[in-house]
Amino acid sequence: MFVLGIETSCDETSAAVVNENKICSSIVATQEIHQRFGGVVPEFASRAHLRQLPLIIETALQRAKIDYTRLQGIAATYGPGLAGSLLVGLSMCKSLAFALDLPFIGVNHLEGHILATTAENHHPLYPYLALVVSGGHTLLVHVRHPFSYNIVGQTIDDAAGEAFDKVAKILQLGYPGGPAIEKAAANGNPLSHNFPVGLSKKDNFDFSFSGLKTAVLYYARSLSAETLQMQKKDIAASFQKAVIDALIGKSLKAAHHYDCRQLVLAGGVIRNNSLRQRFHKVCNDNGVQLFTPSPELCTDNAAMIARVGMIRMQKGERSDFELDVVPNLSLETKA
Ligand code: KG4
Ligand code: ZN
């Protein structure tokens, strides 16, 4: 079943074609306009999606070596995300579905992240635990059965990716912050600063990254411009370590509590190599099987959306033209 996927929830304009277990094409255009503002400007994001999406879809079909007539369904993200950005992708999806007389389906972006690993034919067994770490979310999810998601832990303030972006701004490393921090941290000493690990104080599976961010801010402010410049890489490495320590600690604790022997990592922050290596090591040491999507399937992409759309359509699900975008859509919302 050839399915076209469309993803426009934030600042990546993406289209992809999947067919059964194969990703036939996946095109992602990152909007560079936001760099100069140090963060995503929603109005600019929607306008850029509007400009770029038709060409991105054409290119995805060309790379998949098919034309519109071969498509059997269309999937688009309908939440969570920026309202204006989501509207562009969902409206395009509905228009194409209407014009081509095809079924379409709205997909939950977070389910897309969790199932990204299955788009590459890595299938965890149920029940499993998923850790979703992106710019907007930090979630520990207990997946007991297909399509059933229970959030067992989440951030009580900033998302981990958001903390990366904000700390990069404090250290004047540019946007997006995650890759910039990773690069700076590569030459730094992670043990040089003892920043507070991003954990909620309660003995549960929640996270908290705002104290960590504030600790970095106050420390950076206490330094002269010259000293800050010299210490940037050490601060970046110590911050990165504090985030990873929190993610690993709570994931293992939750895996143990829910008796899950399999852990799926998902979301943009999972591109971080230091994080991937450390998770591999501790999971190995603790007998937990780890699933990590390849880096391009961690950050926002339409292949993961097409994948979810395809498997949901194969079990008979469809959306209708009344479907609206839901900017704060929860993973626990029943379809
Ligand atoms: O999943 P994603 O592409 O978009 C959302 O759904 O939010 O995640 C984007 C987040 C950003 O905060 C970005 O800084 C972070 O993922 N990120 C990284 C890395 N690459 C992207 N964080 C740490 N290390 C990276 N290499
Ligand atoms: Zn995302």
Short mmCIF file of C-alpha atoms and ligand atoms in Angstrom, two decimals:
data_model
loop_
_atom_site.label_atom_id
_atom_site.label_comp_id
_atom_site.label_asym_id
_atom_site.label_seq_id
_atom_site.Cartn_x
_atom_site.Cartn_y
_atom_site.Cartn_z
CA MET A 1 0.00 0.00 0.00
CA PHE A 2 1.64 3.26 -1.15
CA VAL A 3 0.96 5.99 1.43
CA LEU A 4 2.05 9.61 1.22
CA GLY A 5 2.91 11.17 4.59
CA ILE A 6 2.94 14.90 5.36
CA GLU A 7 4.56 16.42 8.47
CA THR A 8 4.41 20.15 9.22
CA SER A 9 3.93 20.33 13.00
CA CYS A 10 6.83 22.68 13.71
CA ASP A 11 9.70 23.99 11.56
CA GLU A 12 10.42 20.97 9.37
CA THR A 13 8.50 20.70 6.11
CA SER A 14 8.47 17.03 5.20
CA ALA A 15 6.85 14.54 2.84
CA ALA A 16 7.54 10.83 2.43
CA VAL A 17 6.23 7.77 0.66
CA VAL A 18 6.11 4.36 2.33
CA ASN A 19 5.02 1.04 0.89
CA GLU A 20 4.50 -1.82 3.36
CA ASN A 21 7.86 -2.24 5.15
CA LYS A 22 9.75 0.11 2.89
CA ILE A 23 10.46 3.83 3.11
CA CYS A 24 10.44 4.70 -0.61
CA SER A 25 11.39 8.35 -0.07
CA SER A 26 11.64 10.87 2.74
CA ILE A 27 12.27 14.55 2.13
CA VAL A 28 12.83 16.96 5.02
CA ALA A 29 13.37 20.70 4.51
CA THR A 30 14.51 22.48 7.65
CA GLN A 31 13.40 26.09 7.74
CA GLU A 32 16.49 28.21 8.21
CA ILE A 33 14.64 31.47 8.73
CA HIS A 34 14.28 30.76 12.48
CA GLN A 35 18.02 30.69 13.15
CA ARG A 36 18.34 34.43 13.33
CA PHE A 37 15.61 34.58 16.02
CA GLY A 38 17.13 31.80 18.13
CA GLY A 39 13.83 29.87 18.11
CA VAL A 40 10.80 29.02 15.98
CA VAL A 41 8.59 31.97 14.97
CA PRO A 42 5.15 30.34 14.37
CA GLU A 43 3.95 32.82 11.73
CA PHE A 44 7.11 32.37 9.65
CA ALA A 45 6.91 28.60 10.07
CA SER A 46 3.37 28.40 8.59
CA ARG A 47 4.28 30.65 5.68
CA ALA A 48 7.40 28.63 4.91
CA HIS A 49 5.35 25.38 4.96
CA LEU A 50 2.88 26.95 2.54
CA ARG A 51 5.67 27.90 0.15
CA GLN A 52 7.68 24.69 0.34
CA LEU A 53 5.18 21.88 0.77
CA PRO A 54 3.99 21.44 -2.86
CA LEU A 55 7.55 21.03 -4.13
CA ILE A 56 8.51 18.75 -1.22
CA ILE A 57 5.57 16.46 -2.03
CA GLU A 58 6.46 16.41 -5.75
CA THR A 59 10.04 15.53 -4.86
CA ALA A 60 8.96 12.75 -2.47
CA LEU A 61 6.84 11.17 -5.23
CA GLN A 62 9.64 11.51 -7.78
CA ARG A 63 12.20 9.92 -5.46
CA ALA A 64 9.75 7.08 -4.78
CA LYS A 65 9.42 6.76 -8.58
CA ILE A 66 5.63 6.92 -8.51
CA ASP A 67 3.02 9.46 -9.50
CA TYR A 68 -0.20 10.45 -7.70
CA THR A 69 -2.19 7.66 -9.37
CA ARG A 70 -0.24 4.97 -7.47
CA LEU A 71 -1.10 6.38 -4.04
CA GLN A 72 -3.63 4.45 -1.95
CA GLY A 73 -3.83 6.80 1.01
CA ILE A 74 -2.53 10.03 2.55
CA ALA A 75 -1.55 10.72 6.15
CA ALA A 76 -0.80 14.05 7.83
CA THR A 77 0.08 15.12 11.36
CA TYR A 78 -2.93 16.79 13.02
CA GLY A 79 -1.32 17.41 16.45
CA PRO A 80 0.40 18.17 18.69
CA GLY A 81 2.24 21.16 17.25
CA LEU A 82 1.85 24.76 16.11
CA ALA A 83 -1.73 25.40 14.97
CA GLY A 84 -0.87 27.37 11.83
CA SER A 85 1.82 24.90 10.77
CA LEU A 86 -0.42 21.88 11.32
CA LEU A 87 -3.20 23.54 9.31
CA VAL A 88 -0.99 23.83 6.24
CA GLY A 89 -0.15 20.11 6.22
CA LEU A 90 -3.62 18.86 7.11
CA SER A 91 -5.29 21.12 4.54
CA MET A 92 -2.91 19.90 1.86
CA CYS A 93 -3.69 16.31 2.87
CA LYS A 94 -7.44 16.87 2.69
CA SER A 95 -7.22 18.71 -0.65
CA LEU A 96 -5.18 15.93 -2.23
CA ALA A 97 -7.49 13.27 -0.79
CA PHE A 98 -10.52 15.10 -2.20
CA ALA A 99 -8.98 15.70 -5.62
CA LEU A 100 -7.62 12.16 -5.96
CA ASP A 101 -10.60 10.49 -4.26
CA LEU A 102 -8.32 8.76 -1.75
CA PRO A 103 -8.74 7.88 1.93
CA PHE A 104 -6.80 10.01 4.39
CA ILE A 105 -5.95 9.92 8.06
CA GLY A 106 -4.79 12.39 10.71
CA VAL A 107 -1.80 11.08 12.68
CA ASN A 108 -0.63 11.88 16.22
CA HIS A 109 2.93 13.23 15.88
CA LEU A 110 4.02 11.50 19.11
CA GLU A 111 2.80 8.11 17.91
CA GLY A 112 4.84 8.80 14.76
CA HIS A 113 7.98 9.26 16.88
CA ILE A 114 7.33 6.08 18.89
CA LEU A 115 6.74 3.94 15.78
CA ALA A 116 9.64 5.44 13.79
CA THR A 117 11.77 2.43 14.64
CA THR A 118 9.19 0.10 13.06
CA ALA A 119 9.51 2.03 9.79
CA GLU A 120 13.00 0.53 9.66
CA ASN A 121 11.70 -2.94 10.46
CA HIS A 122 12.75 -3.02 14.08
CA HIS A 123 9.72 -4.27 15.95
CA PRO A 124 9.73 -4.26 19.75
CA LEU A 125 7.52 -6.84 21.45
CA TYR A 126 4.67 -5.80 23.77
CA PRO A 127 4.72 -4.60 26.46
CA TYR A 128 7.53 -2.13 25.97
CA LEU A 129 8.57 1.24 27.33
CA ALA A 130 9.14 4.25 25.07
CA LEU A 131 11.09 7.38 25.94
CA VAL A 132 10.08 10.30 23.73
CA VAL A 133 12.49 13.24 23.99
CA SER A 134 11.84 16.14 21.64
CA GLY A 135 11.71 19.92 21.61
CA GLY A 136 8.18 19.93 23.05
CA HIS A 137 7.91 16.67 25.00
CA THR A 138 9.72 14.42 27.44
CA LEU A 139 7.54 11.38 27.99
CA LEU A 140 7.92 7.89 29.39
CA VAL A 141 5.23 5.77 27.79
CA HIS A 142 4.11 2.26 28.70
CA VAL A 143 2.96 0.58 25.50
CA ARG A 144 1.07 -2.52 26.56
CA HIS A 145 -0.69 -3.33 23.30
CA PRO A 146 -0.60 -1.93 19.76
CA PHE A 147 -2.09 1.60 19.69
CA SER A 148 -2.45 1.80 23.50
CA TYR A 149 -0.24 4.39 25.14
CA ASN A 150 -0.08 5.15 28.87
CA ILE A 151 2.05 8.10 29.91
CA VAL A 152 3.79 7.05 33.12
CA GLY A 153 6.23 9.95 33.40
CA GLN A 154 6.75 13.37 31.86
CA THR A 155 8.50 16.68 32.41
CA ILE A 156 6.88 18.96 34.95
CA ASP A 157 8.41 22.04 33.27
CA ASP A 158 10.77 22.29 30.27
CA ALA A 159 11.16 19.48 27.74
CA ALA A 160 14.69 18.09 27.40
CA GLY A 161 15.08 19.44 23.85
CA GLU A 162 13.82 22.83 25.00
CA ALA A 163 16.50 22.80 27.73
CA PHE A 164 19.16 22.05 25.08
CA ASP A 165 17.87 24.96 22.99
CA LYS A 166 17.73 27.39 25.94
CA VAL A 167 21.16 26.45 27.29
CA ALA A 168 22.64 26.81 23.79
CA LYS A 169 21.19 30.31 23.75
CA ILE A 170 22.72 31.10 27.17
CA LEU A 171 26.09 29.86 25.89
CA GLN A 172 25.59 31.70 22.57
CA LEU A 173 26.03 28.53 20.58
CA GLY A 174 23.22 29.15 18.07
CA TYR A 175 19.97 27.42 17.09
CA PRO A 176 18.92 24.60 17.07
CA GLY A 177 20.62 24.07 20.40
CA GLY A 178 20.84 20.28 20.56
CA PRO A 179 23.41 19.74 17.79
CA ALA A 180 25.30 22.90 18.88
CA ILE A 181 25.61 21.68 22.49
CA GLU A 182 26.63 18.23 21.30
CA LYS A 183 29.36 19.70 19.14
CA ALA A 184 30.72 21.95 21.90
CA ALA A 185 30.46 19.13 24.47
CA ALA A 186 32.55 16.79 22.33
CA ASN A 187 35.72 18.59 23.47
CA GLY A 188 34.57 19.34 27.00
CA ASN A 189 34.86 17.62 30.36
CA PRO A 190 31.44 16.34 31.54
CA LEU A 191 32.72 16.12 35.11
CA SER A 192 33.88 19.74 35.31
CA HIS A 193 30.59 21.09 36.73
CA ASN A 194 28.16 19.45 39.06
CA PHE A 195 24.85 20.76 37.69
CA PRO A 196 21.61 19.39 39.21
CA VAL A 197 20.35 16.33 37.35
CA GLY A 198 16.97 16.93 35.65
CA LEU A 199 14.78 14.96 38.00
CA SER A 200 11.54 15.81 39.66
CA LYS A 201 11.99 15.63 43.44
CA LYS A 202 9.13 13.20 43.85
CA ASP A 203 9.84 9.49 43.70
CA ASN A 204 7.99 8.96 40.42
CA PHE A 205 8.92 8.83 36.74
CA ASP A 206 8.69 12.57 36.06
CA PHE A 207 11.46 14.88 34.90
CA SER A 208 12.30 18.50 35.59
CA PHE A 209 14.83 20.43 33.52
CA SER A 210 14.13 24.02 34.44
CA GLY A 211 16.34 23.96 37.60
CA LEU A 212 19.22 22.62 35.54
CA LYS A 213 18.76 25.35 32.93
CA THR A 214 18.62 28.03 35.63
CA ALA A 215 21.77 26.66 37.29
CA VAL A 216 23.61 26.98 33.97
CA LEU A 217 22.20 30.50 33.50
CA TYR A 218 23.34 31.73 36.94
CA TYR A 219 26.72 30.11 36.55
CA ALA A 220 27.25 31.63 33.08
CA ARG A 221 26.21 35.06 34.39
CA SER A 222 28.77 34.83 37.19
CA LEU A 223 31.62 34.55 34.66
CA SER A 224 33.38 37.24 32.68
CA ALA A 225 32.84 37.04 28.90
CA GLU A 226 36.36 35.72 28.49
CA THR A 227 36.05 32.97 31.11
CA LEU A 228 32.66 31.95 29.75
CA GLN A 229 34.20 31.61 26.32
CA MET A 230 36.93 29.38 27.74
CA GLN A 231 34.55 27.23 29.78
CA LYS A 232 31.76 26.84 27.20
CA LYS A 233 32.69 23.34 26.15
CA ASP A 234 32.97 22.11 29.74
CA ILE A 235 29.62 23.68 30.68
CA ALA A 236 28.01 22.14 27.58
CA ALA A 237 29.45 18.71 28.39
CA SER A 238 28.37 18.88 32.05
CA PHE A 239 24.86 20.07 31.11
CA GLN A 240 24.52 17.30 28.52
CA LYS A 241 25.62 14.72 31.09
CA ALA A 242 23.04 15.97 33.62
CA VAL A 243 20.23 15.58 31.04
CA ILE A 244 21.39 12.12 29.98
CA ASP A 245 21.77 10.98 33.61
CA ALA A 246 18.14 11.95 34.28
CA LEU A 247 16.81 10.24 31.16
CA ILE A 248 18.72 7.03 31.82
CA GLY A 249 17.89 6.89 35.52
CA LYS A 250 14.13 7.28 35.11
CA SER A 251 13.88 5.05 32.02
CA LEU A 252 15.60 2.14 33.73
CA LYS A 253 13.57 2.63 36.88
CA ALA A 254 10.31 2.63 34.86
CA ALA A 255 11.41 -0.36 32.76
CA HIS A 256 12.02 -2.26 35.96
CA HIS A 257 8.76 -1.14 37.59
CA TYR A 258 6.63 -2.08 34.57
CA ASP A 259 8.63 -5.22 33.88
CA CYS A 260 9.55 -4.13 30.35
CA ARG A 261 12.60 -5.77 28.81
CA GLN A 262 12.47 -3.51 25.77
CA LEU A 263 13.05 0.22 25.54
CA VAL A 264 12.29 2.35 22.47
CA LEU A 265 13.98 5.75 22.19
CA ALA A 266 12.29 8.43 20.07
CA GLY A 267 12.43 12.15 19.26
CA GLY A 268 14.99 14.70 18.14
CA VAL A 269 17.20 14.59 21.25
CA ILE A 270 17.87 10.89 20.52
CA ARG A 271 20.14 12.07 17.69
CA ASN A 272 22.67 12.88 20.40
CA ASN A 273 25.57 10.43 20.10
CA SER A 274 26.68 10.62 23.69
CA LEU A 275 23.10 9.81 24.76
CA ARG A 276 22.88 6.89 22.32
CA GLN A 277 26.17 5.41 23.47
CA ARG A 278 25.36 5.68 27.15
CA PHE A 279 21.89 4.17 26.70
CA HIS A 280 23.41 1.28 24.72
CA LYS A 281 25.87 0.58 27.51
CA VAL A 282 23.43 0.68 30.44
CA CYS A 283 20.75 -1.27 28.59
CA ASN A 284 23.31 -3.89 27.71
CA ASP A 285 24.49 -4.08 31.33
CA ASN A 286 20.88 -4.36 32.57
CA GLY A 287 19.52 -6.89 30.06
CA VAL A 288 17.20 -4.39 28.37
CA GLN A 289 16.89 -4.55 24.58
CA LEU A 290 17.23 -1.08 23.10
CA PHE A 291 15.59 0.27 19.93
CA THR A 292 16.96 3.51 18.50
CA PRO A 293 15.79 4.87 15.15
CA SER A 294 18.53 6.01 12.76
CA PRO A 295 19.33 9.72 13.29
CA GLU A 296 17.21 11.05 10.41
CA LEU A 297 14.16 9.22 11.78
CA CYS A 298 14.64 10.75 15.27
CA THR A 299 14.04 14.38 14.31
CA ASP A 300 10.74 15.34 12.69
CA ASN A 301 10.10 13.54 9.42
CA ALA A 302 7.11 12.43 7.35
CA ALA A 303 8.22 8.79 7.00
CA MET A 304 7.16 8.10 10.59
CA ILE A 305 3.80 9.79 9.90
CA ALA A 306 3.26 7.81 6.68
CA ARG A 307 4.14 4.62 8.58
CA VAL A 308 1.50 5.21 11.30
CA GLY A 309 -1.02 6.29 8.65
CA MET A 310 -0.43 3.11 6.68
CA ILE A 311 -0.81 0.71 9.59
CA ARG A 312 -3.89 2.49 10.91
CA MET A 313 -5.50 2.58 7.43
CA GLN A 314 -4.69 -1.11 6.98
CA LYS A 315 -6.80 -1.83 10.03
CA GLY A 316 -9.66 0.14 8.52
CA GLU A 317 -9.28 3.55 10.16
CA ARG A 318 -10.08 6.72 8.21
CA SER A 319 -10.47 10.40 9.08
CA ASP A 320 -13.24 12.52 7.66
CA PHE A 321 -13.18 16.05 6.26
CA GLU A 322 -14.39 17.47 9.59
CA LEU A 323 -11.03 16.66 11.17
CA ASP A 324 -9.39 19.76 12.65
CA VAL A 325 -5.88 20.28 13.97
CA VAL A 326 -5.35 19.72 17.73
CA PRO A 327 -2.29 21.69 18.88
CA ASN A 328 -2.22 20.07 22.33
CA LEU A 329 -3.21 16.56 21.24
CA SER A 330 -2.34 13.94 23.86
CA LEU A 331 -0.85 10.57 23.14
CA GLU A 332 -3.56 9.04 25.30
CA THR A 333 -6.40 10.43 23.13
CA LYS A 334 -8.41 7.55 21.75
CA ALA A 335 -8.57 7.61 17.96
O1 KG4 B 1 11.49 15.65 17.56
P1 KG4 B 1 11.99 16.97 17.10
O2 KG4 B 1 12.64 17.05 15.75
O3 KG4 B 1 10.87 18.07 17.12
C1 KG4 B 1 9.84 18.11 18.06
O4 KG4 B 1 8.88 17.30 17.94
O5 KG4 B 1 10.00 18.94 19.00
O6 KG4 B 1 13.03 17.48 18.24
C2 KG4 B 1 13.68 18.70 18.13
C3 KG4 B 1 14.57 18.84 19.35
C4 KG4 B 1 15.20 20.24 19.45
O7 KG4 B 1 15.01 20.72 20.77
C5 KG4 B 1 16.67 19.98 19.16
O8 KG4 B 1 17.55 20.89 19.83
C6 KG4 B 1 16.84 18.57 19.68
O9 KG4 B 1 15.65 17.91 19.29
N1 KG4 B 1 18.00 17.90 19.08
C7 KG4 B 1 19.06 17.46 19.79
C8 KG4 B 1 20.00 16.98 18.84
N2 KG4 B 1 19.46 17.13 17.59
C9 KG4 B 1 18.23 17.69 17.76
N3 KG4 B 1 19.31 17.47 21.11
C10 KG4 B 1 20.49 16.98 21.53
N4 KG4 B 1 21.45 16.51 20.68
C11 KG4 B 1 21.25 16.49 19.34
N5 KG4 B 1 22.20 16.04 18.53
ZN ZN B 2 8.75 15.78 16.87
#
